[in-house]
Amino acid sequence: MYYGNIKEYDIADGPGVRVSLFVSGCTNRCKGCFQPQTWSFCYGNLYTEEVENHILDALGREYIQGLTLLGGEPFEPENQIELVKLLRKVKKQYPEKDLWSYTGFVYERDLVKGGRRHIEVTDEMLDLLDVLIDGPFMWQKKNLRLMYRGSENQRVIDLKKTRKEGKVVLLIE
């Protein structure tokens, strides 16, 4: 897996101050994407154990609220395989930190069992996450006043409640 950027002090991609990992590779290729360079699966730097340890160290600061995964596309199968390992370590080392992820895929169509991006680790990845912002960025529905998302079709999903209730529960309407 490759990544395009790591932000150690991100205040835009979730509540509080966060560490954000921008992975490389995206097959959605949304018109108006704010970083189309990350569509390439080889963009940026190779994700290594050293990089993972850097992220874990950055999360150790007491004022960091959590980790956000962005892209590119965290739910491309190639990325899920590596990211679930990171999420396991974060949950074990920092159980009080919240875990967010963005995806251009739609939760109940693409990520549940039988969905086009569901693989052997998808359920575990979803169980480890607290919040999922789903849906492709849609240029015609762009709205800069929305909290944590770029277009009106995107949803901020409370994954814990969604998985428990068996239906999508929004964190933010």
mmCIF file of C-alpha atoms in Angstrom:
data_model
loop_
_atom_site.group_PDB
_atom_site.id
_atom_site.type_symbol
_atom_site.label_atom_id
_atom_site.label_comp_id
_atom_site.label_asym_id
_atom_site.label_seq_id
_atom_site.Cartn_x
_atom_site.Cartn_y
_atom_site.Cartn_z
ATOM 1 C CA MET A 1 0.000 0.000 0.000
ATOM 2 C CA TYR A 2 1.087 3.557 -0.694
ATOM 3 C CA TYR A 3 0.010 6.767 1.002
ATOM 4 C CA GLY A 4 -0.030 10.355 -0.154
ATOM 5 C CA ASN A 5 0.111 12.195 3.159
ATOM 6 C CA ILE A 6 -0.038 11.943 6.933
ATOM 7 C CA LYS A 7 -1.393 14.929 8.834
ATOM 8 C CA GLU A 8 -0.449 14.880 12.491
ATOM 9 C CA TYR A 9 -2.619 17.876 13.427
ATOM 10 C CA ASP A 10 -5.773 17.656 11.295
ATOM 11 C CA ILE A 11 -8.830 19.651 12.412
ATOM 12 C CA ALA A 12 -10.918 19.280 9.237
ATOM 13 C CA ASP A 13 -11.567 15.548 8.915
ATOM 14 C CA GLY A 14 -13.399 14.734 12.116
ATOM 15 C CA PRO A 15 -13.883 16.227 15.576
ATOM 16 C CA GLY A 16 -11.006 17.585 17.629
ATOM 17 C CA VAL A 17 -7.376 17.346 16.619
ATOM 18 C CA ARG A 18 -6.701 14.163 14.667
ATOM 19 C CA VAL A 19 -4.047 12.191 12.883
ATOM 20 C CA SER A 20 -5.133 11.607 9.285
ATOM 21 C CA LEU A 21 -3.737 9.080 6.836
ATOM 22 C CA PHE A 22 -4.377 9.708 3.140
ATOM 23 C CA VAL A 23 -3.974 6.379 1.351
ATOM 24 C CA SER A 24 -3.311 6.027 -2.377
ATOM 25 C CA GLY A 25 -5.488 4.263 -4.907
ATOM 26 C CA CYS A 26 -9.058 4.994 -5.901
ATOM 27 C CA THR A 27 -11.240 3.530 -8.615
ATOM 28 C CA ASN A 28 -14.146 5.931 -7.930
ATOM 29 C CA ARG A 29 -12.418 8.893 -9.629
ATOM 30 C CA CYS A 30 -15.074 11.421 -8.620
ATOM 31 C CA LYS A 31 -15.351 14.536 -10.780
ATOM 32 C CA GLY A 32 -14.037 17.461 -8.738
ATOM 33 C CA CYS A 33 -12.001 15.278 -6.374
ATOM 34 C CA PHE A 34 -9.793 17.512 -4.210
ATOM 35 C CA GLN A 35 -6.754 15.282 -4.736
ATOM 36 C CA PRO A 36 -6.962 13.274 -7.947
ATOM 37 C CA GLN A 37 -3.253 12.456 -7.719
ATOM 38 C CA THR A 38 -4.205 9.872 -5.080
ATOM 39 C CA TRP A 39 -6.196 7.827 -7.635
ATOM 40 C CA SER A 40 -2.947 6.060 -8.552
ATOM 41 C CA PHE A 41 -2.225 3.073 -6.309
ATOM 42 C CA CYS A 42 1.500 3.956 -6.472
ATOM 43 C CA TYR A 43 1.216 7.661 -5.602
ATOM 44 C CA GLY A 44 3.340 8.983 -2.761
ATOM 45 C CA ASN A 45 5.295 6.817 -0.374
ATOM 46 C CA LEU A 46 5.330 3.134 0.473
ATOM 47 C CA TYR A 47 3.445 2.321 3.675
ATOM 48 C CA THR A 48 5.916 0.510 5.929
ATOM 49 C CA GLU A 49 6.161 -0.660 9.528
ATOM 50 C CA GLU A 50 8.182 2.483 10.234
ATOM 51 C CA VAL A 51 5.353 4.654 8.849
ATOM 52 C CA GLU A 52 2.814 2.718 10.913
ATOM 53 C CA ASN A 53 4.897 3.241 14.060
ATOM 54 C CA HIS A 54 5.084 6.962 13.263
ATOM 55 C CA ILE A 55 1.268 7.102 13.115
ATOM 56 C CA LEU A 56 0.953 5.189 16.388
ATOM 57 C CA ASP A 57 3.425 7.543 18.071
ATOM 58 C CA ALA A 58 1.565 10.616 16.772
ATOM 59 C CA LEU A 59 -1.695 9.231 18.175
ATOM 60 C CA GLY A 60 -0.082 9.044 21.622
ATOM 61 C CA ARG A 61 -0.323 12.783 22.206
ATOM 62 C CA GLU A 62 -3.054 13.352 24.797
ATOM 63 C CA TYR A 63 -4.772 16.117 22.798
ATOM 64 C CA ILE A 64 -5.238 13.867 19.731
ATOM 65 C CA GLN A 65 -8.871 12.711 19.627
ATOM 66 C CA GLY A 66 -8.471 10.029 17.004
ATOM 67 C CA LEU A 67 -7.446 8.731 13.608
ATOM 68 C CA THR A 68 -9.092 9.441 10.245
ATOM 69 C CA LEU A 69 -8.531 7.381 7.099
ATOM 70 C CA LEU A 70 -8.988 9.139 3.761
ATOM 71 C CA GLY A 71 -7.752 8.815 0.262
ATOM 72 C CA GLY A 72 -7.554 7.885 -2.297
ATOM 73 C CA GLU A 73 -9.918 5.211 -1.080
ATOM 74 C CA PRO A 74 -9.456 3.302 2.200
ATOM 75 C CA PHE A 75 -11.972 0.650 1.118
ATOM 76 C CA GLU A 76 -10.189 -0.440 -2.021
ATOM 77 C CA PRO A 77 -9.456 -4.125 -1.278
ATOM 78 C CA GLU A 78 -5.685 -3.590 -1.446
ATOM 79 C CA ASN A 79 -5.919 -0.866 1.180
ATOM 80 C CA GLN A 80 -8.314 -2.665 3.510
ATOM 81 C CA ILE A 81 -5.828 -5.487 4.011
ATOM 82 C CA GLU A 82 -3.211 -3.091 5.405
ATOM 83 C CA LEU A 83 -5.555 -0.657 7.138
ATOM 84 C CA VAL A 84 -7.310 -3.285 9.227
ATOM 85 C CA LYS A 85 -3.913 -4.140 10.748
ATOM 86 C CA LEU A 86 -3.381 -0.477 11.670
ATOM 87 C CA LEU A 87 -6.887 -0.175 13.115
ATOM 88 C CA ARG A 88 -6.354 -3.267 15.292
ATOM 89 C CA LYS A 89 -3.173 -1.762 16.731
ATOM 90 C CA VAL A 90 -4.753 1.644 17.318
ATOM 91 C CA LYS A 91 -7.765 0.096 19.087
ATOM 92 C CA LYS A 92 -5.475 -2.002 21.302
ATOM 93 C CA GLN A 93 -2.988 0.755 22.102
ATOM 94 C CA TYR A 94 -5.454 3.665 22.299
ATOM 95 C CA PRO A 95 -8.958 2.330 23.062
ATOM 96 C CA GLU A 96 -10.138 5.836 23.992
ATOM 97 C CA LYS A 97 -9.343 7.308 20.540
ATOM 98 C CA ASP A 98 -12.092 7.396 17.935
ATOM 99 C CA LEU A 99 -11.601 5.991 14.439
ATOM 100 C CA TRP A 100 -13.147 7.603 11.349
ATOM 101 C CA SER A 101 -12.935 6.732 7.681
ATOM 102 C CA TYR A 102 -14.095 8.300 4.457
ATOM 103 C CA THR A 103 -15.190 6.228 1.492
ATOM 104 C CA GLY A 104 -16.583 7.000 -1.932
ATOM 105 C CA PHE A 105 -18.453 3.708 -1.754
ATOM 106 C CA VAL A 106 -21.965 3.392 -0.299
ATOM 107 C CA TYR A 107 -22.153 1.413 2.934
ATOM 108 C CA GLU A 108 -25.202 -0.781 2.333
ATOM 109 C CA ARG A 109 -24.532 -1.315 -1.369
ATOM 110 C CA ASP A 110 -20.759 -1.777 -1.511
ATOM 111 C CA LEU A 111 -19.356 -2.631 1.930
ATOM 112 C CA VAL A 112 -21.756 -5.156 3.419
ATOM 113 C CA LYS A 113 -21.521 -8.871 2.687
ATOM 114 C CA GLY A 114 -22.087 -9.401 -1.042
ATOM 115 C CA GLY A 115 -21.117 -5.796 -1.844
ATOM 116 C CA ARG A 116 -18.611 -4.980 -4.560
ATOM 117 C CA ARG A 117 -15.892 -3.895 -2.088
ATOM 118 C CA HIS A 118 -16.582 -6.465 0.626
ATOM 119 C CA ILE A 119 -13.610 -8.768 1.229
ATOM 120 C CA GLU A 120 -12.547 -11.029 4.094
ATOM 121 C CA VAL A 121 -11.480 -8.090 6.347
ATOM 122 C CA THR A 122 -14.248 -5.579 5.571
ATOM 123 C CA ASP A 123 -16.531 -6.568 8.443
ATOM 124 C CA GLU A 124 -13.670 -6.368 10.925
ATOM 125 C CA MET A 125 -12.609 -2.987 9.536
ATOM 126 C CA LEU A 126 -16.163 -1.668 9.872
ATOM 127 C CA ASP A 127 -16.402 -3.054 13.425
ATOM 128 C CA LEU A 128 -13.199 -1.238 14.405
ATOM 129 C CA LEU A 129 -14.387 2.107 13.005
ATOM 130 C CA ASP A 130 -16.637 4.471 14.945
ATOM 131 C CA VAL A 131 -17.729 6.699 12.063
ATOM 132 C CA LEU A 132 -17.925 6.257 8.296
ATOM 133 C CA ILE A 133 -18.491 9.108 5.855
ATOM 134 C CA ASP A 134 -19.792 7.341 2.767
ATOM 135 C CA GLY A 135 -20.790 8.146 -0.792
ATOM 136 C CA PRO A 136 -18.944 9.540 -3.779
ATOM 137 C CA PHE A 137 -18.198 13.246 -3.959
ATOM 138 C CA MET A 138 -20.773 14.692 -6.362
ATOM 139 C CA TRP A 139 -19.748 17.998 -7.918
ATOM 140 C CA GLN A 140 -23.383 18.996 -8.616
ATOM 141 C CA LYS A 141 -24.235 18.482 -4.916
ATOM 142 C CA LYS A 142 -21.167 20.261 -3.532
ATOM 143 C CA ASN A 143 -21.924 22.196 -0.360
ATOM 144 C CA LEU A 144 -19.120 23.824 1.631
ATOM 145 C CA ARG A 145 -21.406 24.394 4.647
ATOM 146 C CA LEU A 146 -21.694 20.686 5.438
ATOM 147 C CA MET A 147 -19.853 19.326 8.434
ATOM 148 C CA TYR A 148 -17.165 16.716 7.560
ATOM 149 C CA ARG A 149 -18.309 16.145 3.965
ATOM 150 C CA GLY A 150 -18.144 17.827 0.591
ATOM 151 C CA SER A 151 -21.442 17.001 -1.107
ATOM 152 C CA GLU A 152 -25.034 16.616 0.066
ATOM 153 C CA ASN A 153 -25.303 12.937 -0.895
ATOM 154 C CA GLN A 154 -22.556 11.943 1.539
ATOM 155 C CA ARG A 155 -23.550 10.635 4.967
ATOM 156 C CA VAL A 156 -21.861 10.697 8.377
ATOM 157 C CA ILE A 157 -22.737 7.253 9.719
ATOM 158 C CA ASP A 158 -22.505 6.164 13.363
ATOM 159 C CA LEU A 159 -21.109 2.706 12.631
ATOM 160 C CA LYS A 160 -21.501 1.316 16.146
ATOM 161 C CA LYS A 161 -25.252 2.039 16.181
ATOM 162 C CA THR A 162 -25.639 1.020 12.532
ATOM 163 C CA ARG A 163 -24.039 -2.378 13.083
ATOM 164 C CA LYS A 164 -26.061 -2.917 16.285
ATOM 165 C CA GLU A 165 -29.432 -1.896 14.807
ATOM 166 C CA GLY A 166 -28.917 -3.430 11.363
ATOM 167 C CA LYS A 167 -29.813 -0.197 9.563
ATOM 168 C CA VAL A 168 -27.954 3.020 8.788
ATOM 169 C CA VAL A 169 -27.952 5.427 11.752
ATOM 170 C CA LEU A 170 -26.599 8.902 11.008
ATOM 171 C CA LEU A 171 -24.350 10.720 13.464
ATOM 172 C CA ILE A 172 -25.050 14.051 11.738
ATOM 173 C CA GLU A 173 -28.198 14.727 9.707
#
